[in-house]
Coordinates of C-alpha atoms in Angstrom, one line a residue:
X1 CA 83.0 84.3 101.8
X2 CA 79.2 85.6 101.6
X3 CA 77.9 88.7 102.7
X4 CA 74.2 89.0 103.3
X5 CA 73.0 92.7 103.3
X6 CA 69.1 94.1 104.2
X7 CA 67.8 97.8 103.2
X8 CA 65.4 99.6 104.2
X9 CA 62.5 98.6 101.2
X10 CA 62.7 94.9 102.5
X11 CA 65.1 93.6 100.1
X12 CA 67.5 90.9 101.3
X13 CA 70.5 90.3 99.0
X14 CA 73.6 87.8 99.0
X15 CA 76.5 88.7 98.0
X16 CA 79.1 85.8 96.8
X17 CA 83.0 86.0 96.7
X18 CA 85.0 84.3 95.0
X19 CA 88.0 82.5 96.3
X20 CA 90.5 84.8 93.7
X21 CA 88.4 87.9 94.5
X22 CA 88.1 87.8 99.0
X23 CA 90.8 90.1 99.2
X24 CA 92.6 90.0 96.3
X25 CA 93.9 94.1 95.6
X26 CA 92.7 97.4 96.8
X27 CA 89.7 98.8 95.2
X28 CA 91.0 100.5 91.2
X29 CA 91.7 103.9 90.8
X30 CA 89.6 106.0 88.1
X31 CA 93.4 105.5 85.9
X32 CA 93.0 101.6 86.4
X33 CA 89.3 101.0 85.9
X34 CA 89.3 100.2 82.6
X35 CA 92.1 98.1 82.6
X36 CA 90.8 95.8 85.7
X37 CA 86.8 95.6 84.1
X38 CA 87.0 92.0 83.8
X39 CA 88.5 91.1 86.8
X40 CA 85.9 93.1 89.3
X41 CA 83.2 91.1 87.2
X42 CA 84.7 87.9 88.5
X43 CA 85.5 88.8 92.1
X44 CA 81.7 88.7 93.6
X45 CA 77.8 87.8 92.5
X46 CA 75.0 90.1 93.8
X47 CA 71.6 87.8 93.7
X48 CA 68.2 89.0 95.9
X49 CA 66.7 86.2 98.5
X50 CA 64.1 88.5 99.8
X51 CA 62.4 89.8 96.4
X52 CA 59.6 92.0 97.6
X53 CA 59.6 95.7 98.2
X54 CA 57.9 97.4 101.2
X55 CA 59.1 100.3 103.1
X56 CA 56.5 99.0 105.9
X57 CA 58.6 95.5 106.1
X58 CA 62.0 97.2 106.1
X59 CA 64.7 94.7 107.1
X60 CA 66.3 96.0 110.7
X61 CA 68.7 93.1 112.2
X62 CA 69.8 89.8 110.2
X63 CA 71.2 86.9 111.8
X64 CA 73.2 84.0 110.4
X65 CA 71.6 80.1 111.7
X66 CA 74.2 78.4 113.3
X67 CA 73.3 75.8 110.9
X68 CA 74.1 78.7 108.2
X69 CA 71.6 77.1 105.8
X70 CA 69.2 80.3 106.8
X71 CA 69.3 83.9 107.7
X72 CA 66.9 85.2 110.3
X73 CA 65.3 88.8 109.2
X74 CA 63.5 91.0 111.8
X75 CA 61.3 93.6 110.1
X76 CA 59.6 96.6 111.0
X77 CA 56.2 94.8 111.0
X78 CA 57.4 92.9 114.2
X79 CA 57.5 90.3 112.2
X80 CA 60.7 87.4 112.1
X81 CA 61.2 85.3 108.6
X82 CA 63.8 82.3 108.7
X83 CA 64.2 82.2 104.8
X84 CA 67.1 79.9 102.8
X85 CA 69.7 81.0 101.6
X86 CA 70.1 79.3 98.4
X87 CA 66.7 79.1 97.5
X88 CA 64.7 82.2 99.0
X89 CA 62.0 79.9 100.4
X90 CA 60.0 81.2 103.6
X91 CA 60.6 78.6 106.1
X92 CA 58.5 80.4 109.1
X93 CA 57.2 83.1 110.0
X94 CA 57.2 84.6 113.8
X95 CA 55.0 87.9 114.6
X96 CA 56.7 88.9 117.3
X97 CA 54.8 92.3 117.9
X98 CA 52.2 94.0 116.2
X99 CA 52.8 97.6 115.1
X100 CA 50.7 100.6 115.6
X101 CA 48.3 101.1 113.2
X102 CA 47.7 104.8 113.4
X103 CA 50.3 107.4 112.6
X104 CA 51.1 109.7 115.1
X105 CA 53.2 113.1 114.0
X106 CA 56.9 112.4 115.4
X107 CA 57.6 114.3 117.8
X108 CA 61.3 113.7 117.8
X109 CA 62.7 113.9 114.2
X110 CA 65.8 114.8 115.5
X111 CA 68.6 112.4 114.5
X112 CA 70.2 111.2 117.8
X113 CA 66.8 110.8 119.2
X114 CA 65.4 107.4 119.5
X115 CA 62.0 106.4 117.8
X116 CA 59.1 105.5 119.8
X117 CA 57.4 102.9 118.2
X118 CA 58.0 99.2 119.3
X119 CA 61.2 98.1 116.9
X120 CA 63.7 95.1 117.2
X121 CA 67.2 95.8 118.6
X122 CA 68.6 92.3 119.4
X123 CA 68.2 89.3 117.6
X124 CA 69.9 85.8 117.9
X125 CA 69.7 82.3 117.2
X126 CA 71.4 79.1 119.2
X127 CA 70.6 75.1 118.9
X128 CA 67.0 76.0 116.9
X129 CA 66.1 78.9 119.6
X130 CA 65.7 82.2 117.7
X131 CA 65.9 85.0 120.8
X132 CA 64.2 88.7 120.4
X133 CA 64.2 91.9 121.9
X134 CA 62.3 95.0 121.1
X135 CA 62.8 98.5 122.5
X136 CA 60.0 98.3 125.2
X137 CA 61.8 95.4 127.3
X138 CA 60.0 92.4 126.2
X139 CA 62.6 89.6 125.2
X140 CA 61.8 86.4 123.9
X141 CA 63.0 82.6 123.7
X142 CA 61.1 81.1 121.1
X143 CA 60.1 77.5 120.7
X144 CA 63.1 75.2 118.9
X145 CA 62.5 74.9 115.1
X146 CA 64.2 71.4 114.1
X147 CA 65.2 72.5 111.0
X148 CA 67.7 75.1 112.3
X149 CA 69.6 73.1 115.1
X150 CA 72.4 70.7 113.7
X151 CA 71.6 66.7 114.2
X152 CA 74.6 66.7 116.6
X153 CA 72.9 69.1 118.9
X154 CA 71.5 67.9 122.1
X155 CA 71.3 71.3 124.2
X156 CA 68.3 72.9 124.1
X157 CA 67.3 76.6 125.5
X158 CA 64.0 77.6 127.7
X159 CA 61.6 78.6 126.3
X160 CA 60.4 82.0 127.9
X161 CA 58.9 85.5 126.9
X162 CA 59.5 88.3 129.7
X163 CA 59.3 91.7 130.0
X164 CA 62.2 93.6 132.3
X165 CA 60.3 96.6 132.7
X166 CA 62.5 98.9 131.1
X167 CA 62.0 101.2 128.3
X168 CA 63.8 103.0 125.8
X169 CA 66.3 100.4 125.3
X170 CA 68.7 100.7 122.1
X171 CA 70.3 97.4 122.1
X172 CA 70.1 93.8 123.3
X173 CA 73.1 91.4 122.8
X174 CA 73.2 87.8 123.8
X175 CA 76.7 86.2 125.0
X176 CA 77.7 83.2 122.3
X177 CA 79.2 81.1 124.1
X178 CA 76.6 80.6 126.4
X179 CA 73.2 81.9 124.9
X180 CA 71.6 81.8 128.6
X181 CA 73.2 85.3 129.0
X182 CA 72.0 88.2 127.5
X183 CA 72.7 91.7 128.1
X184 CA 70.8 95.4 127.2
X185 CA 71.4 99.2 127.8
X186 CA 69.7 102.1 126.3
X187 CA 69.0 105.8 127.3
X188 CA 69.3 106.3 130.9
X189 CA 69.3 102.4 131.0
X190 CA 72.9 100.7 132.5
X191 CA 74.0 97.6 131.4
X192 CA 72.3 94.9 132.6
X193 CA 73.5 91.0 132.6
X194 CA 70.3 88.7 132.6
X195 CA 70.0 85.0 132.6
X196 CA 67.1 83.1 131.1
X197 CA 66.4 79.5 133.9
X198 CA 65.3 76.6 133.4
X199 CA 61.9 77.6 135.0
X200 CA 60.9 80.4 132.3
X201 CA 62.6 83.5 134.1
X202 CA 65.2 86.4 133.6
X203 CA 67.0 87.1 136.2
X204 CA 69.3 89.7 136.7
X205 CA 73.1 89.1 137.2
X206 CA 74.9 92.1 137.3
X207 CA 74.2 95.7 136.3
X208 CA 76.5 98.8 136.2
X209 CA 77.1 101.6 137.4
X210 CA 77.3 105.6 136.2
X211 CA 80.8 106.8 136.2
X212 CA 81.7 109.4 138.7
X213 CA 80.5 113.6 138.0
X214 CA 82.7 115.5 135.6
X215 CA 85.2 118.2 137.0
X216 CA 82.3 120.6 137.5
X217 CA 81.0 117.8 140.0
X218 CA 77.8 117.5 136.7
X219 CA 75.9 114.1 136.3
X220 CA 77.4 112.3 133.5
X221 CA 74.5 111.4 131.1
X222 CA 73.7 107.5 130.4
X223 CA 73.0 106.9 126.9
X224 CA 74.5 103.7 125.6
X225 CA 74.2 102.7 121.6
X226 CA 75.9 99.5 121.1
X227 CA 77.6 96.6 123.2
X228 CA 79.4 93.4 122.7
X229 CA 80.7 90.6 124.5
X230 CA 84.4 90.1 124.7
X231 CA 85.1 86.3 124.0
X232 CA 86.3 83.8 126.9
X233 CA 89.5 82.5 125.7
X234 CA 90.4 78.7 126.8
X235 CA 94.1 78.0 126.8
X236 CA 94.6 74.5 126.2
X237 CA 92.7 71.2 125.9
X238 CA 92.9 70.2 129.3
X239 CA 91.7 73.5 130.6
X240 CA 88.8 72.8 128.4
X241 CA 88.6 69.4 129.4
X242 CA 88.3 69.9 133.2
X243 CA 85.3 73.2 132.2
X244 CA 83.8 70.9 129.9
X245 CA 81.1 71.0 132.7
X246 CA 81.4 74.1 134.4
X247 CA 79.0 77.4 132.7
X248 CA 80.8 79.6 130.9
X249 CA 80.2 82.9 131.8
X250 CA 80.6 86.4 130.4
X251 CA 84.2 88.1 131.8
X252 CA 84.0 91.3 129.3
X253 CA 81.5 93.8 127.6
X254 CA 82.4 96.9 125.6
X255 CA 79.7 100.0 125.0
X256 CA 79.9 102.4 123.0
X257 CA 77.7 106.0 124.2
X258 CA 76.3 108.8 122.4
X259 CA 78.4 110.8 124.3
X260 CA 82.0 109.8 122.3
X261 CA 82.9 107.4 125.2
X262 CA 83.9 103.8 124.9
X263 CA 83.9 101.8 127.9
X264 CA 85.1 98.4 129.1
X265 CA 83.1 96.6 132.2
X266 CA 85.3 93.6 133.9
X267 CA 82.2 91.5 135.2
X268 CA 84.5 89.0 136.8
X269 CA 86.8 91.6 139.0
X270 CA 83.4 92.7 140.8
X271 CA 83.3 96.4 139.6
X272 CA 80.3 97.8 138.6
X273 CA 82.1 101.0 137.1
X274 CA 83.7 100.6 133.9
X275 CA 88.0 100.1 134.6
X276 CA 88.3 101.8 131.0
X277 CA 86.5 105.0 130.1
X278 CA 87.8 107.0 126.8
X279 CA 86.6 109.4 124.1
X280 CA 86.9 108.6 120.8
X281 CA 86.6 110.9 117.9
X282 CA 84.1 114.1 118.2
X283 CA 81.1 112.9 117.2
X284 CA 78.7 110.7 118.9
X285 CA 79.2 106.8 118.2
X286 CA 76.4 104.7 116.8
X287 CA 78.1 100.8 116.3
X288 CA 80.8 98.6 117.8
X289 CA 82.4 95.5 116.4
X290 CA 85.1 93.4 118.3
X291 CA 87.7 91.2 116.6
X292 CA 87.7 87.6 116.8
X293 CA 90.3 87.6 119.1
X294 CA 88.8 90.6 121.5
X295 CA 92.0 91.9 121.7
X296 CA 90.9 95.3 119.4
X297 CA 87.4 97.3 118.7
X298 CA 86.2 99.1 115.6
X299 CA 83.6 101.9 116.6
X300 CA 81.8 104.2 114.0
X301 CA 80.2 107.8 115.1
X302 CA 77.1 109.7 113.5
X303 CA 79.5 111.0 110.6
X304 CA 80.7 108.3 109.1
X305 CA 84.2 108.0 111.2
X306 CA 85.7 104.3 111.6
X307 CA 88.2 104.2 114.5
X308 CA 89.7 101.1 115.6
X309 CA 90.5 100.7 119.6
X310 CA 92.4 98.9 122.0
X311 CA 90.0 96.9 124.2
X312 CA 93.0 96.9 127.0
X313 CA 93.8 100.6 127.3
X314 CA 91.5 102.4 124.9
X315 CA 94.2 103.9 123.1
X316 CA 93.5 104.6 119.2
X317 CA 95.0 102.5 117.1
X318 CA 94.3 103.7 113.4
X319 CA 91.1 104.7 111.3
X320 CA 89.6 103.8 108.1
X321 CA 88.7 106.3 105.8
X322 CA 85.8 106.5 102.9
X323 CA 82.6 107.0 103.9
X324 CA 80.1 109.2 102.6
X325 CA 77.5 108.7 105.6
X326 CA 76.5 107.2 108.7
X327 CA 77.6 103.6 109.5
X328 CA 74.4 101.8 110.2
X329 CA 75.9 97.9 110.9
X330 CA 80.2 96.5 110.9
X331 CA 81.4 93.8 111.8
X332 CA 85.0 92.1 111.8
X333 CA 86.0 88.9 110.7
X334 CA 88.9 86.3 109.5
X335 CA 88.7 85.5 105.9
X336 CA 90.7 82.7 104.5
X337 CA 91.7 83.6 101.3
X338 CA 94.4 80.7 99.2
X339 CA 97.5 80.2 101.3
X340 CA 96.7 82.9 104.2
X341 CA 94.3 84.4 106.2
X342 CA 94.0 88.0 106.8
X343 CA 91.5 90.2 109.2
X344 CA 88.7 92.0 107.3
X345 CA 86.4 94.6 108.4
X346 CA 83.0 94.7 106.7
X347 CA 80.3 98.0 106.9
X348 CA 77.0 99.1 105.6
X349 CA 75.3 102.6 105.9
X350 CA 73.4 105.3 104.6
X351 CA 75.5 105.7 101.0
X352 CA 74.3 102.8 99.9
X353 CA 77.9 101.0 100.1
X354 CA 79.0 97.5 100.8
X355 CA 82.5 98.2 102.1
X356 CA 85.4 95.4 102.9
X357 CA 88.5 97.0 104.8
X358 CA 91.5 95.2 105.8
X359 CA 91.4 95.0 109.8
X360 CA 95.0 95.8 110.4
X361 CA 97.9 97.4 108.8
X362 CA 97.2 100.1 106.3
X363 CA 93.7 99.3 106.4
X364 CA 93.1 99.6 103.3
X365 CA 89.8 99.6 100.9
X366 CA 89.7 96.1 99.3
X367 CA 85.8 96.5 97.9
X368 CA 83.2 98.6 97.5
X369 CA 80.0 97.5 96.1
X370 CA 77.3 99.7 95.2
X371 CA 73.9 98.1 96.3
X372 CA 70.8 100.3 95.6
X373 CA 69.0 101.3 98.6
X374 CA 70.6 102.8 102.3
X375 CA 71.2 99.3 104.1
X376 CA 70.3 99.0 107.4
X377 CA 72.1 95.6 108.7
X378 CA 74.6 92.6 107.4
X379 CA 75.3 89.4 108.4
X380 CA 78.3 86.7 107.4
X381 CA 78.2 83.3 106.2
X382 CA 82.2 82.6 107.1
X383 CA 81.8 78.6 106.5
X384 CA 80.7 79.5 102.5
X385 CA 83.4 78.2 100.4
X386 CA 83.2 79.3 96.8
X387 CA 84.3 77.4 93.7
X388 CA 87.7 78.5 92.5
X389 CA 87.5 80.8 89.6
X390 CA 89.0 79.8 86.5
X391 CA 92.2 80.8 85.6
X392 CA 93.9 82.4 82.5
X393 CA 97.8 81.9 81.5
X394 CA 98.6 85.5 82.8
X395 CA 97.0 84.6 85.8
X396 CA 98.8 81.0 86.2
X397 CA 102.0 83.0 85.8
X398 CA 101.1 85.7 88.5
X399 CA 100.4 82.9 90.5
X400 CA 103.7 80.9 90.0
X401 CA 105.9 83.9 90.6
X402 CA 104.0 84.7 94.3
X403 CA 104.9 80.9 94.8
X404 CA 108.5 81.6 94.3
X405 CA 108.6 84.6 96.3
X406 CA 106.7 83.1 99.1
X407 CA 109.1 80.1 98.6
X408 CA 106.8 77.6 98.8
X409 CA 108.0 74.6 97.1
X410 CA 106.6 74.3 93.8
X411 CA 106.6 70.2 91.3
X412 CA 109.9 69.0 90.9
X413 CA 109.6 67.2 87.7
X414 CA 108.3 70.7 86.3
X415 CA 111.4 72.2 87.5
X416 CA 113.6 69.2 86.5
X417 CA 112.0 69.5 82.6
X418 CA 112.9 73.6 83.0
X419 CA 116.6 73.1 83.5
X420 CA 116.9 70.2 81.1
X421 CA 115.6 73.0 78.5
X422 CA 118.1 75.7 80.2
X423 CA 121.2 73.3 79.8
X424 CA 120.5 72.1 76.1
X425 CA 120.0 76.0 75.1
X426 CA 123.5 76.7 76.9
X427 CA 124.7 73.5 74.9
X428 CA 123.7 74.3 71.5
X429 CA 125.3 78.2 71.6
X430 CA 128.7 76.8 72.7
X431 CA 128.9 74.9 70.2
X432 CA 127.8 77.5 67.5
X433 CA 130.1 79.7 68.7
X434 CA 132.4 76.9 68.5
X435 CA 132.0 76.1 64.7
X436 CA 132.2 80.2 64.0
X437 CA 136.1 80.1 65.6
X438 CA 137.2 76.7 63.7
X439 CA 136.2 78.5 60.1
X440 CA 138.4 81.8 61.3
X441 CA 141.0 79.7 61.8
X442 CA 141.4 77.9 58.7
X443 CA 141.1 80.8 56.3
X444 CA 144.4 81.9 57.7
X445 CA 145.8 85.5 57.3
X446 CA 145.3 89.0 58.3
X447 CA 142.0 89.8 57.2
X448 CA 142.1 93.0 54.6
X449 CA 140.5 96.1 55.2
X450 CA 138.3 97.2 52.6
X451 CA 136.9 101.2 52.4
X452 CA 134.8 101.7 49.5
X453 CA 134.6 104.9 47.9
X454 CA 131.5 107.1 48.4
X455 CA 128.7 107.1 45.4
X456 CA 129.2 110.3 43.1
X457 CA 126.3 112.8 43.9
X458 CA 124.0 112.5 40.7
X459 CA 122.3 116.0 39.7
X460 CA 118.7 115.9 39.9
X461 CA 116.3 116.0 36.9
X462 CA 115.3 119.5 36.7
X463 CA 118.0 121.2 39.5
X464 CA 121.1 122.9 38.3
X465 CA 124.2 121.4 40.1
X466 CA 126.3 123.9 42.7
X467 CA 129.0 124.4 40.3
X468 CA 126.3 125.6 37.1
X469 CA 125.2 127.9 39.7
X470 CA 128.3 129.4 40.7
X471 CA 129.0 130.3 37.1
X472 CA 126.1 131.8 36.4
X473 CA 126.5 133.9 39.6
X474 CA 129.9 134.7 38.4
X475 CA 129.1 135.5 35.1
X476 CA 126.0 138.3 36.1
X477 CA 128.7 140.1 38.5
X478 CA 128.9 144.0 37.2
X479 CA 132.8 143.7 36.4
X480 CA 132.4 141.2 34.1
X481 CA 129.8 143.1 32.3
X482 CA 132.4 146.0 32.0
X483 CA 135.4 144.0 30.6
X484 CA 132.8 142.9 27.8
X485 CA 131.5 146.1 26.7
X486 CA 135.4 147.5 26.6

């Protein structure tokens, strides 16, 4: 697996596991640190791909290329870099907007206020097409770079730049399984479905609605932070078959509010009110992530709270504990790791922490990487398979004894050659023990019981024995003394 990370001085690093080390044990306690040094070396590689540092071209969304050859960086500039990953190389460069020269004072420094300047809050890329959104409405399908879409790709994506006439937006998601769709929300702004034509044009699909007033019959404020897409699930191969040429279109999409609420819309059931509405935690909620599967959500608050959800009731599930700020990007995913494959969640904030969680069960802390500078956005490279790291006896041991207790069948002429060792060891003892009986029997007889006598005590050079010293005690008594002066 390979994590790419950006910060906020421009800096773009990769981050390489290695196949032993995707989620190989929780992270060590201060006890076991010493003892595990030289296996956290081996478990991941930090290398930079983005090498210069500028607070004015601070990295704010990364995107995998479906190719993932590249990663697409949107800066604060307004400007968007497709740069390798391997190599670090520039590919192109996009300047999407161009940012205000002057500095005006802020006038909201506040931290659940949103800034004011034009910035980036959706990025994607499909077949070459790299598609932006800033705050101020104006969304973009770029011309197709070559270089991104795969040989085998034939569909190709307008090319359009539109404004909606909507400020104050916080967030711009496009749908992945068909890239036509797109969707945005921000403060006082719904959610609203668009579709890019064929003729250069968004139009608008469907938009939601406010949920009803609170008990004291109050206006519930709009102010949504994140949204995703639920994935369109396609049961079988002839189901697929026979909507091979039918549009997919979006059914689901989850928001998270300022306001602690996480909602579910049902676009396909024709309600523009959301048909689940709960509050989550006590804080207000910054990020959601969805699970491959859309069955569960992940949502982080302004604290530095990680509560997983269930998209289909909203109940809480579980949490995952350890942060020491503000979650600024997550995002789940499946990791195959040797013989299984297990459900990972990945976040970056303010502390300055690359963190890797398992998804489900105890949910435990599997890594924590300490990476420099507060990190603003991540991205995942799932297709990156790592060379095997080598292995050590004690290793090849651990190995073969989570074979046996996973009872996975392991060589046969390996086992054959171990019992052929077993039986010969039995063999030879038997017949030792054998030999020792036949020379008892021969020597005939009760055998005699010898008890040697202890050693005499010796007297010590120098030391007067017990008995001297009871005669001389005798001989100082007073009667004695008497009977020799009469």
């Amino acid at each position: 697996m390979r994590v790419i990370v950006g910060d906020e001085v421009g800096l773009v690093k990769r981050i390489d596991f290695t196949t032993a080390g995707t989620v190989s044990k929780p992270a060590p306690d201060a006890k076991a640190d010493k003892a595990d040094k030289s296996d956290k070396k081996a478990l991941f590689s930090v290398s930079s791909i983005l090498t210069t540092i500028s607070r004015d071209a601070a990295v704010e969304l990364l995107r995998m290329s479906s190719n993932h050859s590249r990663v697409i960086v949107a800066t604060k500039d307004g400007r968007v870099s497709v740069v390798a990953v391997e190599s670090g190389v520039v590919e192109s460069v996009l300047q999407v907007f161009t940012p205000a020269t002057e500095k005006k004072k802020p006038t909201n420094t506040s931290g659940n206020k949103p800034r004011e300047e034009e910035h980036f809050i959706g990025i994607y890329e499909a077949f070459g097409t790299i598609i932006t959104c800033t705050n101020k409405g104006n969304i973009a399908y770029h011309p197709q770079l070559s270089f991104l879409s795969s040989k085998d790709e034939s569909t190709k994506l307008p090319t359009l730049t539109a404004s909606i006439s909507q400020d104050a937006l916080t967030t711009m998601k496009v749908f992945p399984q068909n890239p036509r769709y797109l969707a945005t929300a921000g403060i006082e702004r719904e959610v609203n479905l668009w579709k890019a034509t064929d003729d250069g044009k968004l139009e608008s699909v469907w938009k939601a609605k406010n949920v009803p007033n609170n008990y004291l019959d109050l206006r519930v404020p709009v102010h949504v932070t994140d949204l995703q897409f639920v994935p369109v699930s396609i049961k079988s191969s002839v189901e697929s078959n026979a909507v091979a040429s039918v549009e997919v279109k979006p059914a689901k999409i989850v928001v998270s509010t300022l306001y602690q609420h996480f909602r579910v819309y049902d676009i396909t059931g024709g309600k523009r009110q959301p048909v689940v509405s709960v509050e989550v935690g006590e804080m207000p909620l910054k990020r959601v992530s969805l699970s491959p599967d859309g069955s569960h959500a992940v949502v982080t608050d302004t604290t530095g709270s990680a509560i997983q959800v269930s998209v289909e009731t909203g109940a809480r599930v579980g949490a995952y504990r350890g942060f020491a700020g503000a979650v600024t990007d997550l995002t789940c995913v499946d990791a195959v790791n040797l013989d299984e494959s297990t459900g990972l969640l990945l976040t970056v904030g303010i502390d300055r922490f690359l963190r890797i969680f398992e998804r489900d069960g105890k949910r435990r802390l599997l890594h924590k990487i300490y990476l420099k500078h507060r990190l603003h956005s991540l991205t995942i490279d799932d297709s990156y398979v790592p060379e095997a790291a080598p292995m050590d006896e004690k290793s090849k041991k651990k190995a073969r004894f989570a074979r046996y207790q996973k009872d996975i069948p392991v060589d046969e002429e390996e086992d054959d050659q171990f019992w052929a060792r077993m039986q010969a060891a039995t063999a030879s003892d038997d017949e030792e023990a054998e030999n020792e009986a036949g020379d008892d029997d021969n020597a005939g007889g009760e055998d005699e019981i010898v008890v040697e006598a202890p050693p005499p005590l010796q007297k010590a050079k120098g030391k007067k024995s017990l008995s001297s010293i009871g005669k001389a005690t005798k001989a100082a008594s007073p009667a004695e003394k008497k009977r020799k002066r009469a």
